[in-house]
């Protein structure tokens, strides 16, 4: 039976689709990872066998229908196996970032009520186990690698090898019987994403939501690139992020594709050349880094290479503007025989498209890679939409200053105030145990995205602003500024704070010292002067730095405030930097101090 797009639309649940694919593809490679310096592949047949065995062991541990299982692991084959096994056992997968602090884990554990933990190694297990002891909810921890957790209350430990024991045929029969009762409306996973109040909210995505998203993406990609030869994805974005979870794991399953797992970001360039992927799900930051490296390498190759690069960029600009000139065809052919093959080789030589999402892509960066012969497809979405809402793809007309047309099955409209609204099966069931936030986000069946935009004349979405204050860094991570600012202003040294980091590699802060604390500090230090003068003293700055560092200890890696600057005066209603309800007006503060904050990234 051939693989068909209709399978996404007709599948009853994700496990049914996966098992059907495994039956169709049998001994063909599915999941490939490096072990002892060599790539090793797990076949579709073996993956399905492991999924069923792990599912039945989870039931033996007492997992009941609807129970949550938390996964904390780097990307690896066991992540995929565990995800499908949890669903095959009737449970709900609850991914968590490997960068989570003990406090972050405690929140997710307490909110989700996860009964079982699956963690990859000792290092990741330690903060998770401490959080579990405080939350007092989980009963079992399963270590993909060996764990040493000792006696931890009621928490019992199990090895991954133990989860693969049993009769595979009996396990498959039990799974088949169980998943017959799971329909598209039932929850498949809860993915936690930060809310405007700072506390992460659990986005409940149904089997149907993810299947609908896969269907829309497949309609776009398969229409332009076909089914084969078998597509190969290289997975390196965190699978705990909805973008990689759907586009980097579930979509390849639906396409019958191979998934290779990158060893690390540091080894990514080498892994790309070795894996030779056909499709990659990426974030803009990766392209920015690669663009810089490629430009430096081309410059070292001499004047001819630099000339060819300049011609390629000019040609791409004319093509996008529809100003193709006589002779450009010959120039295009010259580039196809000289510069572009070398660049494609750096990406394995088989890339059909690089799909960018998670954060806005600078059009200039996108055009750079297009000019070098790599197709860039920028998408747009959010976790609450499972997550892709729209995407650029060739047959729809790629314009990198837009985020493309809505996916098949996603209904998008623009509200009177310019907000982008989305409706369709792909929209979340709601926020886990949070009816108030759910009611705000879902109104009359429409998901209110918090983004402002409009359609261009070809039906592509162009985003112009954000209604919500969420910071999205250059890697696509979501950061709630209110959470960080609230923790900063709890320190006696800090009166007010605003953090920034949109499309930047890290978070920086604008600090207003507490006036009373500053006065006392000056007395004790034997210093005098205005607050502005005190801020110039190294000892004063050191004291504020210590306060910021205290806060950083309780923040995740992506939230930490790496640099800070001082504001000229307190934020107030009078200077327009606070609202009448005493909320800071971010756009006003950024307008005033934007250059000062930008300098923090330049050292």
Coordinates of C-alpha atoms in Angstrom, one line a residue, residues 103-333:
X103 CA 11.9 25.5 39.5
X104 CA 10.8 25.1 35.9
X105 CA 10.5 21.4 36.3
X106 CA 8.6 21.8 39.5
X107 CA 6.0 24.0 37.8
X108 CA 5.5 21.6 34.9
X109 CA 5.3 18.6 37.3
X110 CA 2.9 20.3 39.6
X111 CA 0.7 21.6 36.9
X112 CA 0.6 18.5 34.7
X113 CA 0.6 16.0 37.5
X114 CA 2.9 13.7 35.5
X115 CA 3.0 10.2 37.0
X116 CA 6.0 8.9 35.0
X117 CA 9.3 10.5 34.1
X118 CA 11.5 9.5 31.1
X119 CA 15.0 11.1 31.3
X120 CA 18.0 10.4 29.2
X121 CA 21.0 10.7 31.6
X122 CA 22.2 11.5 35.1
X123 CA 23.0 15.1 34.5
X124 CA 19.5 15.9 33.3
X125 CA 17.9 13.7 36.0
X126 CA 19.4 15.5 39.0
X127 CA 17.3 18.8 38.8
X128 CA 14.3 16.8 37.7
X129 CA 14.5 14.4 40.6
X130 CA 14.9 17.3 43.1
X131 CA 11.8 19.0 41.5
X132 CA 9.9 15.7 41.7
X133 CA 10.6 15.5 45.4
X134 CA 9.1 18.9 45.9
X135 CA 6.1 18.4 43.7
X136 CA 5.4 15.0 45.1
X137 CA 3.5 13.7 42.0
X138 CA 5.6 11.3 39.9
X139 CA 5.9 7.7 40.9
X140 CA 8.3 6.2 38.4
X141 CA 11.5 7.5 36.6
X142 CA 12.8 5.6 33.5
X143 CA 16.4 6.3 32.6
X144 CA 17.4 5.9 28.9
X145 CA 20.9 5.7 30.2
X146 CA 21.8 4.3 33.7
X147 CA 20.7 6.5 36.6
X148 CA 21.8 6.7 40.2
X149 CA 19.0 8.2 42.1
X150 CA 19.2 6.3 45.4
X151 CA 16.1 6.3 47.7
X152 CA 13.8 9.1 46.6
X153 CA 10.6 8.7 48.5
X154 CA 8.0 6.8 46.5
X155 CA 9.9 7.3 43.2
X156 CA 11.0 4.0 41.7
X157 CA 13.7 3.8 39.0
X158 CA 13.6 1.6 35.8
X159 CA 16.1 1.1 33.0
X160 CA 15.3 1.5 29.4
X161 CA 16.4 -2.1 28.7
X162 CA 13.7 -3.3 31.1
X163 CA 11.1 -1.4 29.1
X164 CA 11.9 -3.4 26.0
X165 CA 11.3 -6.8 27.6
X166 CA 8.2 -8.9 26.8
X167 CA 6.4 -10.6 24.0
X168 CA 6.3 -8.2 21.0
X169 CA 3.4 -9.8 19.3
X170 CA 1.2 -9.7 22.4
X171 CA 2.3 -6.1 23.0
X172 CA 1.2 -5.2 19.4
X173 CA -2.2 -6.8 19.9
X174 CA -2.7 -4.9 23.1
X175 CA -1.7 -1.6 21.5
X176 CA -4.0 -2.2 18.5
X177 CA -7.0 -2.9 20.8
X178 CA -6.2 0.2 22.9
X179 CA -5.7 2.7 20.1
X180 CA -8.9 1.7 18.5
X181 CA -10.6 3.8 21.2
X182 CA -8.4 6.9 20.7
X183 CA -9.9 9.4 18.3
X184 CA -8.6 12.6 16.8
X185 CA -10.1 14.9 19.5
X186 CA -8.2 13.2 22.3
X187 CA -5.1 14.9 23.7
X188 CA -1.8 13.7 22.4
X189 CA 0.6 16.0 24.2
X190 CA 0.9 19.0 26.5
X191 CA 3.6 21.4 25.4
X192 CA 4.4 24.1 27.9
X193 CA 5.0 27.6 26.6
X194 CA 5.4 30.8 28.6
X195 CA 2.4 33.0 29.1
X196 CA 2.1 36.8 29.4
X197 CA 2.0 36.4 33.2
X198 CA 5.3 34.5 33.1
X199 CA 4.1 31.1 34.3
X200 CA 4.4 28.5 31.5
X201 CA 1.1 27.3 30.2
X202 CA 0.4 23.8 29.0
X203 CA -0.9 23.8 25.5
X204 CA -3.1 20.8 24.9
X205 CA -2.7 19.5 21.4
X206 CA -5.0 16.7 20.1
X207 CA -4.1 13.9 17.8
X208 CA -6.2 15.6 15.1
X209 CA -4.5 19.0 15.6
X210 CA -1.1 17.5 14.8
X211 CA -2.4 15.3 12.0
X212 CA -4.1 18.4 10.5
X213 CA -0.9 20.3 10.7
X214 CA 1.0 17.5 9.1
X215 CA -1.6 17.3 6.3
X216 CA -1.3 21.0 5.5
X217 CA 2.5 20.9 5.5
X218 CA 2.5 17.7 3.3
X219 CA 0.2 19.3 0.8
X220 CA 2.7 22.1 0.4
X221 CA 5.9 20.1 0.4
X222 CA 4.9 17.0 -1.5
X223 CA 3.2 19.1 -4.2
X224 CA 6.5 20.8 -4.9
X225 CA 9.1 18.1 -4.0
X226 CA 7.2 14.7 -4.3
X227 CA 7.5 11.7 -2.1
X228 CA 10.9 10.5 -3.0
X229 CA 13.5 9.2 -3.1
X230 CA 12.8 8.8 0.6
X231 CA 13.1 12.2 2.3
X232 CA 15.7 12.5 5.1
X233 CA 15.4 15.0 7.9
X234 CA 18.2 16.0 10.2
X235 CA 16.8 16.7 13.7
X236 CA 18.6 19.2 15.9
X237 CA 16.1 21.7 17.3
X238 CA 14.7 20.6 20.7
X239 CA 11.9 18.1 20.4
X240 CA 10.3 19.7 23.4
X241 CA 9.5 22.6 21.1
X242 CA 6.2 22.3 19.1
X243 CA 8.0 23.3 15.9
X244 CA 10.5 20.4 15.9
X245 CA 7.9 18.0 17.5
X246 CA 5.5 18.4 14.6
X247 CA 7.7 19.4 11.6
X248 CA 10.9 17.5 12.6
X249 CA 9.3 14.3 14.0
X250 CA 5.7 13.8 13.1
X251 CA 5.8 15.1 9.6
X252 CA 8.7 12.7 8.7
X253 CA 6.7 9.9 10.1
X254 CA 3.8 10.8 7.9
X255 CA 6.0 11.1 4.9
X256 CA 7.7 7.8 5.5
X257 CA 11.0 9.7 5.8
X258 CA 14.2 8.9 7.7
X259 CA 15.1 10.9 10.7
X260 CA 18.8 11.4 11.6
X261 CA 19.8 13.0 14.9
X262 CA 22.5 15.6 15.0
X263 CA 25.1 15.1 17.8
X264 CA 25.1 18.7 18.9
X265 CA 25.0 22.3 17.6
X266 CA 28.8 22.4 17.6
X267 CA 28.9 19.3 15.3
X268 CA 26.0 20.3 13.2
X269 CA 27.9 21.4 10.1
X270 CA 29.8 18.1 9.9
X271 CA 26.6 16.1 10.6
X272 CA 24.8 17.9 7.7
X273 CA 27.5 16.8 5.3
X274 CA 27.4 13.2 6.6
X275 CA 23.6 12.8 6.9
X276 CA 22.9 14.5 3.5
X277 CA 19.4 15.5 4.4
X278 CA 16.7 16.4 1.8
X279 CA 14.7 18.6 4.2
X280 CA 15.7 20.5 7.3
X281 CA 13.7 22.4 9.9
X282 CA 15.8 25.3 11.1
X283 CA 15.7 28.6 13.0
X284 CA 17.0 31.9 11.6
X285 CA 20.0 32.1 14.0
X286 CA 21.6 29.1 12.3
X287 CA 21.4 30.8 8.9
X288 CA 22.9 34.0 10.3
X289 CA 25.9 32.1 11.7
X290 CA 26.3 30.1 8.4
X291 CA 26.0 33.2 6.3
X292 CA 28.8 34.8 8.2
X293 CA 31.1 31.7 7.9
X294 CA 30.4 31.3 4.2
X295 CA 31.1 34.9 3.4
X296 CA 34.4 34.8 5.2
X297 CA 35.4 31.6 3.4
X298 CA 34.5 33.1 0.0
X299 CA 36.5 36.2 0.8
X300 CA 39.5 34.0 1.5
X301 CA 39.2 32.3 -1.9
X302 CA 40.1 35.6 -3.7
X303 CA 38.6 38.1 -6.1
X304 CA 36.9 35.7 -8.5
X305 CA 34.9 34.0 -5.7
X306 CA 33.9 37.3 -4.2
X307 CA 32.9 38.6 -7.7
X308 CA 30.7 35.5 -8.2
X309 CA 29.1 35.9 -4.9
X310 CA 28.3 39.6 -5.7
X311 CA 26.8 38.5 -9.0
X312 CA 24.7 35.8 -7.4
X313 CA 23.2 38.3 -4.9
X314 CA 22.5 40.8 -7.6
X315 CA 20.9 38.1 -9.7
X316 CA 18.7 36.9 -6.8
X317 CA 17.5 40.5 -6.2
X318 CA 16.5 41.1 -9.8
X319 CA 14.7 37.7 -9.9
X320 CA 12.7 38.6 -6.8
X321 CA 11.8 42.0 -8.2
X322 CA 10.8 40.5 -11.6
X323 CA 13.6 42.5 -13.4
X324 CA 15.4 39.6 -15.2
X325 CA 17.8 41.1 -17.7
X326 CA 19.2 39.8 -21.0
X327 CA 22.2 37.7 -20.2
X328 CA 21.0 36.7 -16.7
X329 CA 20.3 33.2 -18.0
X330 CA 23.9 32.8 -18.9
X331 CA 25.0 34.2 -15.6
X332 CA 22.7 31.8 -13.8
X333 CA 24.2 28.9 -15.6

